[in-house]
Short mmCIF file of N, CA and C in Angstrom, two decimals:
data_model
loop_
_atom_site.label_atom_id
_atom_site.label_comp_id
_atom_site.label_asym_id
_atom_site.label_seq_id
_atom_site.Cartn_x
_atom_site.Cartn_y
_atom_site.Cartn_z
N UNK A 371 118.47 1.91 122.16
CA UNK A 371 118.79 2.59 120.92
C UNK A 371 117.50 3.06 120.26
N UNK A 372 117.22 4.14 119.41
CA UNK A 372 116.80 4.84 119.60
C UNK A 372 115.98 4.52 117.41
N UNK A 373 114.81 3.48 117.77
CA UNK A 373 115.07 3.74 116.04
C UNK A 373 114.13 5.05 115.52
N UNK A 374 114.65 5.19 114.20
CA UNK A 374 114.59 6.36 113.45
C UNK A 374 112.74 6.23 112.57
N UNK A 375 111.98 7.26 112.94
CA UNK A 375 110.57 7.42 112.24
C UNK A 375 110.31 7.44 111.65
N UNK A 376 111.37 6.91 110.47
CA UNK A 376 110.73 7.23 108.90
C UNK A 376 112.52 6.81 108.33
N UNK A 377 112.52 6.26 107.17
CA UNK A 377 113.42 5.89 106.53
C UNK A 377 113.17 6.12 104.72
N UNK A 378 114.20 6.61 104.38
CA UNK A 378 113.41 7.14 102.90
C UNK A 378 115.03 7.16 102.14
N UNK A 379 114.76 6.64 100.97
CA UNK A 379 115.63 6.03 100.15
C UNK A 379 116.08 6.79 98.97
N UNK A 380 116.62 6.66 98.26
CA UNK A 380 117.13 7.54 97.22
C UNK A 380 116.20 7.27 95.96
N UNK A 381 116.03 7.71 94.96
CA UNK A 381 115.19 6.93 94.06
C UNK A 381 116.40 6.74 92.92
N UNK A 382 116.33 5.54 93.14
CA UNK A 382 117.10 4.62 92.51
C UNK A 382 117.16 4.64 90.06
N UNK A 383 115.99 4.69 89.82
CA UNK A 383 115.61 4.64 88.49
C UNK A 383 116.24 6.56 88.18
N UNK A 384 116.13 7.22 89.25
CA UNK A 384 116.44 8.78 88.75
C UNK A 384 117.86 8.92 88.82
N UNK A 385 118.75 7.82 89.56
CA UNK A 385 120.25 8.03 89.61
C UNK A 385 120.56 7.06 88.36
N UNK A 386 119.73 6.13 88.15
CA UNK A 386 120.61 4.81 87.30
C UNK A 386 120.21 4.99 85.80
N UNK A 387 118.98 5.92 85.32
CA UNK A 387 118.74 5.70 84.10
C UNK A 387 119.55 6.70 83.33
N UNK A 388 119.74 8.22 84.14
CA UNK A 388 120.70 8.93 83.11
C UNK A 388 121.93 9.13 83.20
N UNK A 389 122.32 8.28 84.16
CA UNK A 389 123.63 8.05 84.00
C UNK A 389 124.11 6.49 82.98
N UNK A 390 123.13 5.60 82.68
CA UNK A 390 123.08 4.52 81.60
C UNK A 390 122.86 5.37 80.18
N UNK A 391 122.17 6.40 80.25
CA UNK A 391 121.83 6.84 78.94
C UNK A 391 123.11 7.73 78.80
N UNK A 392 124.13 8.53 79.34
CA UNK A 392 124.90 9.29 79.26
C UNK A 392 126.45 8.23 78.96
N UNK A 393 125.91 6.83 79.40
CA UNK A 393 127.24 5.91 79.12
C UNK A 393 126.77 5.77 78.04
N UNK A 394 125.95 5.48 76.94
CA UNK A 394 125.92 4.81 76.48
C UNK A 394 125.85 5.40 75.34
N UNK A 395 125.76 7.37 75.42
CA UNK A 395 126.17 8.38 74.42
C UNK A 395 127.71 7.97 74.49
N UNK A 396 128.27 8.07 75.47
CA UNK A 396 130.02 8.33 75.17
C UNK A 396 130.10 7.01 74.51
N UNK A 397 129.64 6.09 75.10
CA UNK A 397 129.93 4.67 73.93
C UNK A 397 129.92 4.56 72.27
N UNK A 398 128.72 5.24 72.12
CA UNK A 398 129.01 5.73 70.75
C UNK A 398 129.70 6.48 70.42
N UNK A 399 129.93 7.68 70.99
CA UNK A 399 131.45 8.51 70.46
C UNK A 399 132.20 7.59 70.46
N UNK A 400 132.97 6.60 71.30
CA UNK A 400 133.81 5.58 71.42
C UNK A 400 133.69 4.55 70.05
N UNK A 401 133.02 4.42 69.62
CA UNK A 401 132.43 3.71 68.55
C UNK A 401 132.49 4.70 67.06
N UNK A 402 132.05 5.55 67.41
CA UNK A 402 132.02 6.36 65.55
C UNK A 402 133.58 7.21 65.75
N UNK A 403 134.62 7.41 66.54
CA UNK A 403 135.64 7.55 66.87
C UNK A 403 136.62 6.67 66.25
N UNK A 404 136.35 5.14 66.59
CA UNK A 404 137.04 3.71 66.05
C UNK A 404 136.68 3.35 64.76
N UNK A 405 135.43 3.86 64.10
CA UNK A 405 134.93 3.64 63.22
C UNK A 405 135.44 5.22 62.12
N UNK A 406 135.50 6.02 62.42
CA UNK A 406 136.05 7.14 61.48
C UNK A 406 137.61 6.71 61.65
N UNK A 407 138.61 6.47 62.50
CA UNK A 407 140.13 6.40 62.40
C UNK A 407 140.31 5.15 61.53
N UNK A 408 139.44 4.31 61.42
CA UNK A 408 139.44 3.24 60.49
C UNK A 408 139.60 3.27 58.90
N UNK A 409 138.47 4.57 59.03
CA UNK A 409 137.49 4.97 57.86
C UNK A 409 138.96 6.07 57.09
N UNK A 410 139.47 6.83 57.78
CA UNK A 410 140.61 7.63 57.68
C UNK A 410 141.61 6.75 57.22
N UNK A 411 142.00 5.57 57.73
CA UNK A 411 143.48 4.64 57.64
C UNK A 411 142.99 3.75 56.35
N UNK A 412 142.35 4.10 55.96
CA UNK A 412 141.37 2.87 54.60
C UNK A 412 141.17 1.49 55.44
N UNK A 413 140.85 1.21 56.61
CA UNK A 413 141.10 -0.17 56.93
C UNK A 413 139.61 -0.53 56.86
N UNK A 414 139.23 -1.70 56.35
CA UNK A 414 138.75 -2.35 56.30
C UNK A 414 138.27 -3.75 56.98
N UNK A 415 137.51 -3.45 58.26
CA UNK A 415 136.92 -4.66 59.20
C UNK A 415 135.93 -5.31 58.74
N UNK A 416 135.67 -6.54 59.13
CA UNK A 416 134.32 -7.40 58.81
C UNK A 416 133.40 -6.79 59.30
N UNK A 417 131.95 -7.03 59.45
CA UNK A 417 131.08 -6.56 60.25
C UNK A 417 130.90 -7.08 61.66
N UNK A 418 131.28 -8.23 61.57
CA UNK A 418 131.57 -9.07 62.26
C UNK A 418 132.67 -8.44 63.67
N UNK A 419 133.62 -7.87 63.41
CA UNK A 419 133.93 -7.18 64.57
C UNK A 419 133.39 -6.00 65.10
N UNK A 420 132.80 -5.25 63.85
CA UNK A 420 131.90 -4.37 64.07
C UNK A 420 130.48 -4.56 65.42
N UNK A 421 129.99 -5.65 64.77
CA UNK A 421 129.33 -6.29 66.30
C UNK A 421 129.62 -6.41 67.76
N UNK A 422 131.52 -7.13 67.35
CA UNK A 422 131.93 -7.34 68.77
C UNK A 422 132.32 -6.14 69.39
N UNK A 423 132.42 -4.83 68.67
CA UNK A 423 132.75 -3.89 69.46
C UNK A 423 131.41 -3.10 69.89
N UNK A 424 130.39 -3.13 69.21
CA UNK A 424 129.36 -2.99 69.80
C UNK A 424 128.55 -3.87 71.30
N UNK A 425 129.10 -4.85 71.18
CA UNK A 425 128.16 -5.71 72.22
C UNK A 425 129.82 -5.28 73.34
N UNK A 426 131.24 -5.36 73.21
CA UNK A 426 131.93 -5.19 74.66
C UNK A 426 131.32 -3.63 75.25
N UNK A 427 130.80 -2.57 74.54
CA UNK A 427 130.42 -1.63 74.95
C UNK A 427 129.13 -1.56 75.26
N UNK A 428 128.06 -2.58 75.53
CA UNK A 428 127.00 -3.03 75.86
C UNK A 428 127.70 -3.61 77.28
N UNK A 429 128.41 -4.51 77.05
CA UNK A 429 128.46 -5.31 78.22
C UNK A 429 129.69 -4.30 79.48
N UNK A 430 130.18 -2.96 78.71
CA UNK A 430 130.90 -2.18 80.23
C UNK A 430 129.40 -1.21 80.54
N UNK A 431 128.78 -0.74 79.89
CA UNK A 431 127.37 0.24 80.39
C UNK A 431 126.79 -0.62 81.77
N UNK A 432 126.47 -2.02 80.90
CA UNK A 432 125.51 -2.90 81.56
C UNK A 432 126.41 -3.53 83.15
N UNK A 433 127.79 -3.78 83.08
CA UNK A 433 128.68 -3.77 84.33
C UNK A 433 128.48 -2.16 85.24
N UNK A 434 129.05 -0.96 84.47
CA UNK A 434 128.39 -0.02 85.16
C UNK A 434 127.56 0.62 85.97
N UNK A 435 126.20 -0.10 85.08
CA UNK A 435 125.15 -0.31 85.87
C UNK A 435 125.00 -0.72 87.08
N UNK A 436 125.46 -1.76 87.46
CA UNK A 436 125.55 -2.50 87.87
C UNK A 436 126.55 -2.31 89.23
N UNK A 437 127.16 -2.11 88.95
CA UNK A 437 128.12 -1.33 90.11
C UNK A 437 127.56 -0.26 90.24
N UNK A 438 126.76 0.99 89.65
CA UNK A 438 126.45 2.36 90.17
C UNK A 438 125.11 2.05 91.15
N UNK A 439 124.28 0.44 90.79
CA UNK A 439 123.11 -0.02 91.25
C UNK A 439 123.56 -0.36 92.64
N UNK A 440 124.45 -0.89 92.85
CA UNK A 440 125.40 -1.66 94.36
C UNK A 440 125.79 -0.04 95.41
N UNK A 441 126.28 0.49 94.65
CA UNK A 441 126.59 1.62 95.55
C UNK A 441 125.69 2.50 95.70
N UNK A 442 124.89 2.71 94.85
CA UNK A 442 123.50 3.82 95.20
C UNK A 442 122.65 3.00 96.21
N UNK A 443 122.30 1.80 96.45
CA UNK A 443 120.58 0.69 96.74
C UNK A 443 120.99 1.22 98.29
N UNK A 444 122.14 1.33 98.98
CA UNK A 444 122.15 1.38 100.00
C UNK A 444 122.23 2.80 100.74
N UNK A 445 122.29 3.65 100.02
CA UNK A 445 122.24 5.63 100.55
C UNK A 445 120.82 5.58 101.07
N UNK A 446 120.55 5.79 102.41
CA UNK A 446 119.20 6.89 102.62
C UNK A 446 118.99 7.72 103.94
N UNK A 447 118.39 8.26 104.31
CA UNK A 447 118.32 9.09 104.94
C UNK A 447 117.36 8.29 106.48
N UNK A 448 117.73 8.80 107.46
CA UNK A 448 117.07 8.34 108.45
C UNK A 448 116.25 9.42 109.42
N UNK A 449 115.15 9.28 109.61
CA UNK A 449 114.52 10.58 110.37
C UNK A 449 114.27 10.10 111.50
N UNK A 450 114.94 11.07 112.38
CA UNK A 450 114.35 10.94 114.14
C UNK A 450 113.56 11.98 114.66
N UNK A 451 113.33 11.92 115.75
CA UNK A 451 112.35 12.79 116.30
C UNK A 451 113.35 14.45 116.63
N UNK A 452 114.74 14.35 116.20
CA UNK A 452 115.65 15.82 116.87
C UNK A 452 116.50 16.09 115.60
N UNK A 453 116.64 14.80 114.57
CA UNK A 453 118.05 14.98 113.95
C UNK A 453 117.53 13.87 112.55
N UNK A 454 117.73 14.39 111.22
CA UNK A 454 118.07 13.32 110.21
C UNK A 454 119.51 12.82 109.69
N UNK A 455 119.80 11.83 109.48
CA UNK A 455 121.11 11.11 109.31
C UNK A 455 121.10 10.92 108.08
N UNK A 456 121.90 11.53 107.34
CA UNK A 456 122.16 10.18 105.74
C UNK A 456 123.63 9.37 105.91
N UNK A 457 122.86 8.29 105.31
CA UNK A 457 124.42 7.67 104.85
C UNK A 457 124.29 7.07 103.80
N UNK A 458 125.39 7.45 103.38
CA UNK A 458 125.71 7.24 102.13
C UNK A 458 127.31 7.13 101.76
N UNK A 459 128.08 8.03 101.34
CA UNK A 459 129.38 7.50 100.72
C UNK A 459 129.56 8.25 102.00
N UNK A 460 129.39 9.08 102.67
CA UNK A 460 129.84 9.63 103.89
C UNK A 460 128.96 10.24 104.96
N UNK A 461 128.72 9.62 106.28
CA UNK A 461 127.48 9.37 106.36
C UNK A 461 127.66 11.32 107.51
N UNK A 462 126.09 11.44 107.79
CA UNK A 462 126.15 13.29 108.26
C UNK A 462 124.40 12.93 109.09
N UNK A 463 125.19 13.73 110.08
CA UNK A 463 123.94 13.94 110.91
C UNK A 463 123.58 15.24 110.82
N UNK A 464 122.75 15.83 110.85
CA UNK A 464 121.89 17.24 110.22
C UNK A 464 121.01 17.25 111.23
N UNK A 465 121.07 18.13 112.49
CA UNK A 465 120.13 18.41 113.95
C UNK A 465 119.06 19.17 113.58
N UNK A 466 117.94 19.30 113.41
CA UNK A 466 116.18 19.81 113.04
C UNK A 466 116.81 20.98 113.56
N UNK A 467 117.41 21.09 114.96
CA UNK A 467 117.42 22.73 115.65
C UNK A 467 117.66 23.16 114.92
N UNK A 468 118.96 22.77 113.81
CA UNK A 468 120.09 23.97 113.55
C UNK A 468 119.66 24.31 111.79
N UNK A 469 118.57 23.50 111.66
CA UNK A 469 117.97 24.16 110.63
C UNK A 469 116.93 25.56 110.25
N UNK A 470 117.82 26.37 109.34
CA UNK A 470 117.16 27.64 109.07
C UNK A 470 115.98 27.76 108.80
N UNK A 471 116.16 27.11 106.95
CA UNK A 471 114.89 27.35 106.10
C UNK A 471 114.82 25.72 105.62
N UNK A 472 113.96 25.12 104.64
CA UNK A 472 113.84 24.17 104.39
C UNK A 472 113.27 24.89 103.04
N UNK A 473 113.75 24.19 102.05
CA UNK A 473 113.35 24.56 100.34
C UNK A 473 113.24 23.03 99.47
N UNK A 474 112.61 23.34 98.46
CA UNK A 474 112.94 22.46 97.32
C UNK A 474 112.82 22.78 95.84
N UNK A 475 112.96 21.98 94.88
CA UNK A 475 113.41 22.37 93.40
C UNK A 475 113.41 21.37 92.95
N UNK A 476 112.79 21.41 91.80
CA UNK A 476 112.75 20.41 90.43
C UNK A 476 113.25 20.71 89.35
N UNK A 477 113.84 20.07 88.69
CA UNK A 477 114.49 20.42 87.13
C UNK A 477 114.06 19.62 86.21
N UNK A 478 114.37 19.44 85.01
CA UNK A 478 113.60 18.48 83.65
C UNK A 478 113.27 17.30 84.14
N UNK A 479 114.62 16.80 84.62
CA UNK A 479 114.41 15.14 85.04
C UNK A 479 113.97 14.58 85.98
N UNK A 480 113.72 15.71 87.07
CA UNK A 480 113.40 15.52 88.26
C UNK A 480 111.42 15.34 88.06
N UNK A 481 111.19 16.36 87.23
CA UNK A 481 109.72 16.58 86.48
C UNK A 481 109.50 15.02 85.84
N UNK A 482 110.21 14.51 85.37
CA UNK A 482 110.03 13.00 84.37
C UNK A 482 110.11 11.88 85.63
N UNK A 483 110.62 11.83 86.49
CA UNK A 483 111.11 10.55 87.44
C UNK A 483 110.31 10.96 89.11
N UNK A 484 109.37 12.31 88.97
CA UNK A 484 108.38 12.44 90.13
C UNK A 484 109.68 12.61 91.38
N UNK A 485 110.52 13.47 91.14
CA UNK A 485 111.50 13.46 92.11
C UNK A 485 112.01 14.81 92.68
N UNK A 486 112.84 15.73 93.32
CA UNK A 486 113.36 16.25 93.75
C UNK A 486 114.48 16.70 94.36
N UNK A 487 114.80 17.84 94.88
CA UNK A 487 115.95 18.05 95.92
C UNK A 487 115.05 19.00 96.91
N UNK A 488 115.54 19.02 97.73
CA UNK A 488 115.06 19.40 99.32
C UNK A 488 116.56 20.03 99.98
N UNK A 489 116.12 21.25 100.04
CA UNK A 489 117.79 21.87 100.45
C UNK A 489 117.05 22.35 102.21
N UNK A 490 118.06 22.05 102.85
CA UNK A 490 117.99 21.79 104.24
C UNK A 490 118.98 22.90 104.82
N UNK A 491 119.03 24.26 104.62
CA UNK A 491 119.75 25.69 104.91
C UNK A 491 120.19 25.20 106.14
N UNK A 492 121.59 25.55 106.30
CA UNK A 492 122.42 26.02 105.58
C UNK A 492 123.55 24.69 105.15
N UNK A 493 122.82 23.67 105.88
CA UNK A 493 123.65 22.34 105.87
C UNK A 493 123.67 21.23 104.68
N UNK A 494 122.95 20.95 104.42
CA UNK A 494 122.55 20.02 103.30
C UNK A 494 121.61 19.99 102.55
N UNK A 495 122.02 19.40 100.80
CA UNK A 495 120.89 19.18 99.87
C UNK A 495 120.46 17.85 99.77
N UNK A 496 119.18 17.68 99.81
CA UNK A 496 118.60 15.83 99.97
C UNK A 496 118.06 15.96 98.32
N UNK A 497 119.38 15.15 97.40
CA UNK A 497 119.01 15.24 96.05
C UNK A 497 118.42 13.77 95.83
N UNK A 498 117.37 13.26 94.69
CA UNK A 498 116.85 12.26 94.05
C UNK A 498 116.12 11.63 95.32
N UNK A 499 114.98 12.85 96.06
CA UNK A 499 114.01 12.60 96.83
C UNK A 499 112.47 12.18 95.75
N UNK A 500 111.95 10.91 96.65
CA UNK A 500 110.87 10.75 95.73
C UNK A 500 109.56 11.45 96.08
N UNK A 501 108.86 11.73 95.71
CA UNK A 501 107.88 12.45 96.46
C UNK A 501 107.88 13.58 97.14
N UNK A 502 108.81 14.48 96.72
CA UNK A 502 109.44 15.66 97.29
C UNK A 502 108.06 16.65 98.33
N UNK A 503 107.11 16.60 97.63
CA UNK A 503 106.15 17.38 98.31
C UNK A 503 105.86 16.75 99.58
N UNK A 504 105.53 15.42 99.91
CA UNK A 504 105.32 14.53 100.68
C UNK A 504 106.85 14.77 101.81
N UNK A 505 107.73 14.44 101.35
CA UNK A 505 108.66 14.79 102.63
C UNK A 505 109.02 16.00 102.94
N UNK A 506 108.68 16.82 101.68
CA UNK A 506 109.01 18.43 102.01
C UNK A 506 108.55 18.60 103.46
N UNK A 507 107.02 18.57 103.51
CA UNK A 507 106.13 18.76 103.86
C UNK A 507 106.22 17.72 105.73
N UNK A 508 106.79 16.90 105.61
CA UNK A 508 107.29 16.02 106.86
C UNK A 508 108.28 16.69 107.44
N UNK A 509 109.26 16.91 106.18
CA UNK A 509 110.53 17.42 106.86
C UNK A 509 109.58 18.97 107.96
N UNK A 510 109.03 20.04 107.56
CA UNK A 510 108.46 21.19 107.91
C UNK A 510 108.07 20.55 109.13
N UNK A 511 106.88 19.45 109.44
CA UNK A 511 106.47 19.46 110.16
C UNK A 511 107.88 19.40 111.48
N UNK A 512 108.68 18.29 111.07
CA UNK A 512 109.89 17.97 111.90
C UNK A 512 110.51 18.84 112.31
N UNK A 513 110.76 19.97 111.88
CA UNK A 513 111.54 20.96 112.26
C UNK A 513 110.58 22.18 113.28
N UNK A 514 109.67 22.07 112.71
CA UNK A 514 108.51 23.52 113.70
C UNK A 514 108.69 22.09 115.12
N UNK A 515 108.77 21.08 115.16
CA UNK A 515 108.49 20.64 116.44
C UNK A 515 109.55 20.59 116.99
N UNK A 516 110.85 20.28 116.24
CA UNK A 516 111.79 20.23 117.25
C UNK A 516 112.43 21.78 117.47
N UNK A 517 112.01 22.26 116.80
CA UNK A 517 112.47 24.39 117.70
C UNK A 517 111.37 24.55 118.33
N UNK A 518 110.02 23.86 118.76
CA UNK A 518 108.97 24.52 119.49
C UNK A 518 109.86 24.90 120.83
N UNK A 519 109.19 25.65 121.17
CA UNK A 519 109.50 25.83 122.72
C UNK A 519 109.17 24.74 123.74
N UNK A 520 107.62 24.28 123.50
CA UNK A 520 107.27 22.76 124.45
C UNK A 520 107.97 21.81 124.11
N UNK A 521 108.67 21.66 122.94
CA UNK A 521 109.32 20.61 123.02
C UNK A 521 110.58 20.38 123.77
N UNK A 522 111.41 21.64 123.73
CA UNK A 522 112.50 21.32 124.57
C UNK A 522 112.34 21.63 126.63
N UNK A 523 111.35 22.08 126.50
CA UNK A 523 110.71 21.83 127.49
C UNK A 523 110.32 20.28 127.87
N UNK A 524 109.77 20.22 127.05
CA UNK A 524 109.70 18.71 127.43
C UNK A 524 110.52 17.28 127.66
N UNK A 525 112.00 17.91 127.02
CA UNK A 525 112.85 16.98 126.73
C UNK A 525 113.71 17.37 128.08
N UNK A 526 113.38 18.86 128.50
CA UNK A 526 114.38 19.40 129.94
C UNK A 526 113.27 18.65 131.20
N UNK A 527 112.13 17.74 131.09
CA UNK A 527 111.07 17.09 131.86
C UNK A 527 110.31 18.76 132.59
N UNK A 528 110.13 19.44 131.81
CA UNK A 528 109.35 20.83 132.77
C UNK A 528 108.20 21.30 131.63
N UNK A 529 107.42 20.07 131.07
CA UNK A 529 106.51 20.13 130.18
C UNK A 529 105.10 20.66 130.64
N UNK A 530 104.82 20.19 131.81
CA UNK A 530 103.87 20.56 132.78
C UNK A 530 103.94 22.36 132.92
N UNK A 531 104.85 22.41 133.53
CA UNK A 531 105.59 23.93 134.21
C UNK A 531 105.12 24.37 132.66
N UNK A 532 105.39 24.78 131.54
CA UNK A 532 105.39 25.11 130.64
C UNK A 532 104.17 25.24 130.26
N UNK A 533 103.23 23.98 129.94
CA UNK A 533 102.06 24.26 129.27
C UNK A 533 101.02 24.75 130.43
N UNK A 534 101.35 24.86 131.80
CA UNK A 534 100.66 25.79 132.76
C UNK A 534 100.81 27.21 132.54
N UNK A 535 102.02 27.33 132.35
CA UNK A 535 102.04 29.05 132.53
C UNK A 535 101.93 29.66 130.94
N UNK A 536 101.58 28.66 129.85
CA UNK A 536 100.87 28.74 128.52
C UNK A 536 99.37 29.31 128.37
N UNK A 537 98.91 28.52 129.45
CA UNK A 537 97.47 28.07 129.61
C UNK A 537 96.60 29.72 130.56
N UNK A 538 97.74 30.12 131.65
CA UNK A 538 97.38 31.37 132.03
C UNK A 538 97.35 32.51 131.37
#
């Protein structure tokens, strides 16, 4: 079996922090929502529950977390010498041949968390890459070698034959 040259992971802090900060906006709508229909009905709570509804909406973000941490830790991508694999919620093999162009792109958050996407024409986007320049730049090399011509020469064993009649 055949292991893979490089293994590269999702970045974890760029999937988990704004999706905690985006729970934890709707939590407050959820909160000044319960707190205006209150405010509307004249009702009158202690502060005291006021707290407890603050801390159960602490403690579903912080479960959230927590579960989005379990299902993201294990997505990443696997690089071989012909083909990269991700797996993740559904796992895809992506062949170097059958790749066109290779691109990438940053946006606000991607600029704040040193991260990226890497679009892999016409097949796949490799989003919440860390170091995007660094694998950009791997991925390129990976692909000029596996469309070289010596290479599949070499993989048909007529590597010799090849870099002779190169050499003339």
């Amino acid at each position: 079996m055949e292991l893979p040259q490089y293994t590269l992971y999702l970045s974890l802090p760029r999937i988990l922090i704004p999706k905690a900060l985006i729970l934890m906006c709707l939590g407050g709508f959820l909160y000044l929502g319960v707190w205006l229909n209150l405010l509307i009905l004249n009702i009158i709570i202690p502060a005291e529950y006021h707290m407890y509804i603050i801390l159960g909406i602490g403690v579903l973000v912080v479960m959230q977390g927590i579960l989005n941490y379990l299902k993201f830790s294990n997505y990443r991508y696997l690089f071989y010498r012909d083909r990269v694999i991700y797996e993740g919620k559904n796992e895809k093999a992506i062949m170097l041949s059958d790749i066109q162009n290779i691109g990438f792109g940053k946006n606000f958050v991607d600029n704040i968390f040193n991260t990226g996407t890497i679009t892999l024409s016409p097949a796949h986007k490799m989003r919440y890459v860390a170091n995007t320049n660094q694998v950009y730049f791997y991925l390129q090399k990976l692909v000029q070698y596996a469309q070289s011509p010596y290479r599949q020469a070499y993989d048909n064993g007529m590597a010799q034959e090849y870099y002779q009649r190169q050499v003339r």
